């Protein structure tokens, strides 16, 4: 299955979380680049978590642009594996970070939070410190 199919199955109550995370890690996602002096990937902060935006295809990214009132603008983006987002980009964030996939699709969005099994354990908010 592809990522969007796994998201639909999970949201429909028939999905397997391990399979969902596996498809997320294997998927090539489109991560829009942020404008402004800080650059980087476009994201938002909610509840103390930085959510990196990622999209399964150009149509999903276009729906996001339209929802933001920017449908007529050209958006630069990076094609990146989901695994690379969580393994390399999340550790560089200034706070706990996860990935929000297809956020403009009410019935097709999915959040991959900063927890063990999704992000590196050193970045997971549920990691246990053993001293």
mmCIF file of N, CA, C and O in Angstrom, residues 57-97:
data_model
loop_
_atom_site.group_PDB
_atom_site.id
_atom_site.type_symbol
_atom_site.label_atom_id
_atom_site.label_comp_id
_atom_site.label_asym_id
_atom_site.label_seq_id
_atom_site.Cartn_x
_atom_site.Cartn_y
_atom_site.Cartn_z
ATOM 1 N N UNK A 57 1.861 14.412 -2.457
ATOM 2 C CA UNK A 57 2.010 14.731 -3.879
ATOM 3 C C UNK A 57 1.743 16.222 -4.105
ATOM 4 O O UNK A 57 1.378 16.944 -3.166
ATOM 5 N N UNK A 58 1.953 16.667 -5.339
ATOM 6 C CA UNK A 58 1.779 18.087 -5.649
ATOM 7 C C UNK A 58 0.336 18.547 -5.477
ATOM 8 O O UNK A 58 0.092 19.690 -5.120
ATOM 9 N N UNK A 59 -0.633 17.665 -5.705
ATOM 10 C CA UNK A 59 -2.036 18.036 -5.529
ATOM 11 C C UNK A 59 -2.347 18.331 -4.064
ATOM 12 O O UNK A 59 -3.067 19.281 -3.753
ATOM 13 N N UNK A 60 -1.817 17.523 -3.162
ATOM 14 C CA UNK A 60 -2.026 17.761 -1.728
ATOM 15 C C UNK A 60 -1.359 19.066 -1.302
ATOM 16 O O UNK A 60 -1.919 19.825 -0.505
ATOM 17 N N UNK A 61 -0.171 19.351 -1.844
ATOM 18 C CA UNK A 61 0.508 20.611 -1.555
ATOM 19 C C UNK A 61 -0.293 21.781 -2.110
ATOM 20 O O UNK A 61 -0.436 22.820 -1.454
ATOM 21 N N UNK A 62 -0.875 21.623 -3.298
ATOM 22 C CA UNK A 62 -1.688 22.685 -3.893
ATOM 23 C C UNK A 62 -2.937 22.965 -3.053
ATOM 24 O O UNK A 62 -3.330 24.127 -2.899
ATOM 25 N N UNK A 63 -3.549 21.930 -2.488
ATOM 26 C CA UNK A 63 -4.719 22.140 -1.617
ATOM 27 C C UNK A 63 -4.320 22.921 -0.371
ATOM 28 O O UNK A 63 -5.065 23.775 0.118
ATOM 29 N N UNK A 64 -3.131 22.656 0.146
ATOM 30 C CA UNK A 64 -2.616 23.399 1.298
ATOM 31 C C UNK A 64 -2.390 24.860 0.918
ATOM 32 O O UNK A 64 -2.775 25.768 1.663
ATOM 33 N N UNK A 65 -1.778 25.095 -0.235
ATOM 34 C CA UNK A 65 -1.537 26.469 -0.701
ATOM 35 C C UNK A 65 -2.864 27.207 -0.859
ATOM 36 O O UNK A 65 -2.993 28.363 -0.443
ATOM 37 N N UNK A 66 -3.845 26.533 -1.425
ATOM 38 C CA UNK A 66 -5.165 27.153 -1.603
ATOM 39 C C UNK A 66 -5.804 27.482 -0.253
ATOM 40 O O UNK A 66 -6.374 28.560 -0.068
ATOM 41 N N UNK A 67 -5.708 26.588 0.693
ATOM 42 C CA UNK A 67 -6.271 26.815 2.027
ATOM 43 C C UNK A 67 -5.609 28.005 2.713
ATOM 44 O O UNK A 67 -6.231 28.671 3.538
ATOM 45 N N UNK A 68 -4.381 28.283 2.364
ATOM 46 C CA UNK A 68 -3.647 29.420 2.939
ATOM 47 C C UNK A 68 -3.822 30.694 2.119
ATOM 48 O O UNK A 68 -3.178 31.699 2.398
ATOM 49 N N UNK A 69 -4.652 30.633 1.074
ATOM 50 C CA UNK A 69 -4.877 31.799 0.230
ATOM 51 C C UNK A 69 -3.701 32.119 -0.670
ATOM 52 O O UNK A 69 -3.512 33.259 -1.077
ATOM 53 N N UNK A 70 -2.899 31.113 -0.979
ATOM 54 C CA UNK A 70 -1.696 31.328 -1.773
ATOM 55 C C UNK A 70 -1.660 30.409 -2.996
ATOM 56 O O UNK A 70 -0.589 30.004 -3.445
ATOM 57 N N UNK A 71 -2.829 30.110 -3.542
ATOM 58 C CA UNK A 71 -2.908 29.169 -4.656
ATOM 59 C C UNK A 71 -2.204 29.677 -5.905
ATOM 60 O O UNK A 71 -1.741 28.877 -6.721
ATOM 61 N N UNK A 72 -2.095 30.978 -6.084
ATOM 62 C CA UNK A 72 -1.491 31.535 -7.293
ATOM 63 C C UNK A 72 0.005 31.760 -7.160
ATOM 64 O O UNK A 72 0.632 32.267 -8.088
ATOM 65 N N UNK A 73 0.565 31.403 -6.018
ATOM 66 C CA UNK A 73 2.002 31.572 -5.819
ATOM 67 C C UNK A 73 2.723 30.274 -6.146
ATOM 68 O O UNK A 73 2.170 29.187 -6.011
ATOM 69 N N UNK A 74 3.972 30.411 -6.568
ATOM 70 C CA UNK A 74 4.794 29.232 -6.788
ATOM 71 C C UNK A 74 5.461 28.862 -5.466
ATOM 72 O O UNK A 74 6.009 29.727 -4.786
ATOM 73 N N UNK A 75 5.376 27.598 -5.099
ATOM 74 C CA UNK A 75 5.944 27.146 -3.835
ATOM 75 C C UNK A 75 7.150 26.240 -4.111
ATOM 76 O O UNK A 75 7.030 25.228 -4.804
ATOM 77 N N UNK A 76 8.265 26.603 -3.543
ATOM 78 C CA UNK A 76 9.441 25.743 -3.626
ATOM 79 C C UNK A 76 9.309 24.650 -2.566
ATOM 80 O O UNK A 76 8.797 24.893 -1.472
ATOM 81 N N UNK A 77 9.748 23.446 -2.920
ATOM 82 C CA UNK A 77 9.684 22.352 -1.958
ATOM 83 C C UNK A 77 10.854 21.409 -2.160
ATOM 84 O O UNK A 77 11.515 21.412 -3.191
ATOM 85 N N UNK A 78 11.068 20.611 -1.151
ATOM 86 C CA UNK A 78 12.114 19.607 -1.147
ATOM 87 C C UNK A 78 11.443 18.244 -1.215
ATOM 88 O O UNK A 78 10.485 17.990 -0.481
ATOM 89 N N UNK A 79 11.901 17.370 -2.093
ATOM 90 C CA UNK A 79 11.440 15.974 -2.106
ATOM 91 C C UNK A 79 12.343 15.210 -1.149
ATOM 92 O O UNK A 79 13.563 15.229 -1.299
ATOM 93 N N UNK A 80 11.721 14.556 -0.177
ATOM 94 C CA UNK A 80 12.511 13.925 0.876
ATOM 95 C C UNK A 80 11.785 12.683 1.392
ATOM 96 O O UNK A 80 10.552 12.664 1.483
ATOM 97 N N UNK A 81 12.543 11.673 1.713
ATOM 98 C CA UNK A 81 11.949 10.478 2.316
ATOM 99 C C UNK A 81 11.437 10.810 3.721
ATOM 100 O O UNK A 81 12.077 11.574 4.462
ATOM 101 N N UNK A 82 10.317 10.210 4.096
ATOM 102 C CA UNK A 82 9.808 10.392 5.452
ATOM 103 C C UNK A 82 10.850 10.022 6.487
ATOM 104 O O UNK A 82 10.992 10.692 7.513
ATOM 105 N N UNK A 83 11.607 8.954 6.223
ATOM 106 C CA UNK A 83 12.660 8.530 7.159
ATOM 107 C C UNK A 83 13.703 9.624 7.345
ATOM 108 O O UNK A 83 14.170 9.864 8.456
ATOM 109 N N UNK A 84 14.048 10.299 6.274
ATOM 110 C CA UNK A 84 15.049 11.367 6.360
ATOM 111 C C UNK A 84 14.501 12.540 7.163
ATOM 112 O O UNK A 84 15.235 13.174 7.926
ATOM 113 N N UNK A 85 13.199 12.826 6.996
ATOM 114 C CA UNK A 85 12.585 13.908 7.778
ATOM 115 C C UNK A 85 12.705 13.647 9.267
ATOM 116 O O UNK A 85 13.105 14.523 10.032
ATOM 117 N N UNK A 86 12.348 12.437 9.683
ATOM 118 C CA UNK A 86 12.355 12.167 11.122
ATOM 119 C C UNK A 86 13.738 11.832 11.666
ATOM 120 O O UNK A 86 14.034 12.160 12.813
ATOM 121 N N UNK A 87 14.581 11.220 10.862
ATOM 122 C CA UNK A 87 15.899 10.812 11.361
ATOM 123 C C UNK A 87 16.938 11.927 11.298
ATOM 124 O O UNK A 87 17.846 11.959 12.130
ATOM 125 N N UNK A 88 16.811 12.832 10.323
ATOM 126 C CA UNK A 88 17.832 13.869 10.158
ATOM 127 C C UNK A 88 17.319 15.280 10.443
ATOM 128 O O UNK A 88 18.034 16.085 11.025
ATOM 129 N N UNK A 89 16.097 15.581 10.056
ATOM 130 C CA UNK A 89 15.591 16.952 10.209
ATOM 131 C C UNK A 89 15.023 17.190 11.610
ATOM 132 O O UNK A 89 15.325 18.203 12.240
ATOM 133 N N UNK A 90 14.221 16.266 12.119
ATOM 134 C CA UNK A 90 13.626 16.427 13.452
ATOM 135 C C UNK A 90 14.692 16.698 14.522
ATOM 136 O O UNK A 90 14.501 17.591 15.352
ATOM 137 N N UNK A 91 15.832 15.998 14.530
ATOM 138 C CA UNK A 91 16.837 16.287 15.561
ATOM 139 C C UNK A 91 17.415 17.703 15.486
ATOM 140 O O UNK A 91 17.986 18.189 16.463
ATOM 141 N N UNK A 92 17.260 18.377 14.357
ATOM 142 C CA UNK A 92 17.781 19.739 14.217
ATOM 143 C C UNK A 92 16.782 20.798 14.676
ATOM 144 O O UNK A 92 17.117 21.977 14.747
ATOM 145 N N UNK A 93 15.572 20.390 15.019
ATOM 146 C CA UNK A 93 14.535 21.348 15.418
ATOM 147 C C UNK A 93 14.865 21.976 16.777
ATOM 148 O O UNK A 93 15.580 21.392 17.591
ATOM 149 N N UNK A 94 14.286 23.138 17.000
ATOM 150 C CA UNK A 94 14.546 23.887 18.231
ATOM 151 C C UNK A 94 13.664 23.449 19.395
ATOM 152 O O UNK A 94 13.719 24.037 20.462
ATOM 153 N N UNK A 95 12.862 22.432 19.184
ATOM 154 C CA UNK A 95 11.933 21.911 20.202
ATOM 155 C C UNK A 95 11.469 20.541 19.728
ATOM 156 O O UNK A 95 11.807 20.151 18.631
ATOM 157 N N UNK A 96 10.676 19.814 20.515
ATOM 158 C CA UNK A 96 10.149 18.546 20.014
ATOM 159 C C UNK A 96 9.436 18.772 18.679
ATOM 160 O O UNK A 96 8.733 19.767 18.509
ATOM 161 N N UNK A 97 9.642 17.850 17.725
ATOM 162 C CA UNK A 97 9.091 18.032 16.391
ATOM 163 C C UNK A 97 8.521 16.733 15.849
ATOM 164 O O UNK A 97 9.043 15.652 16.118
#
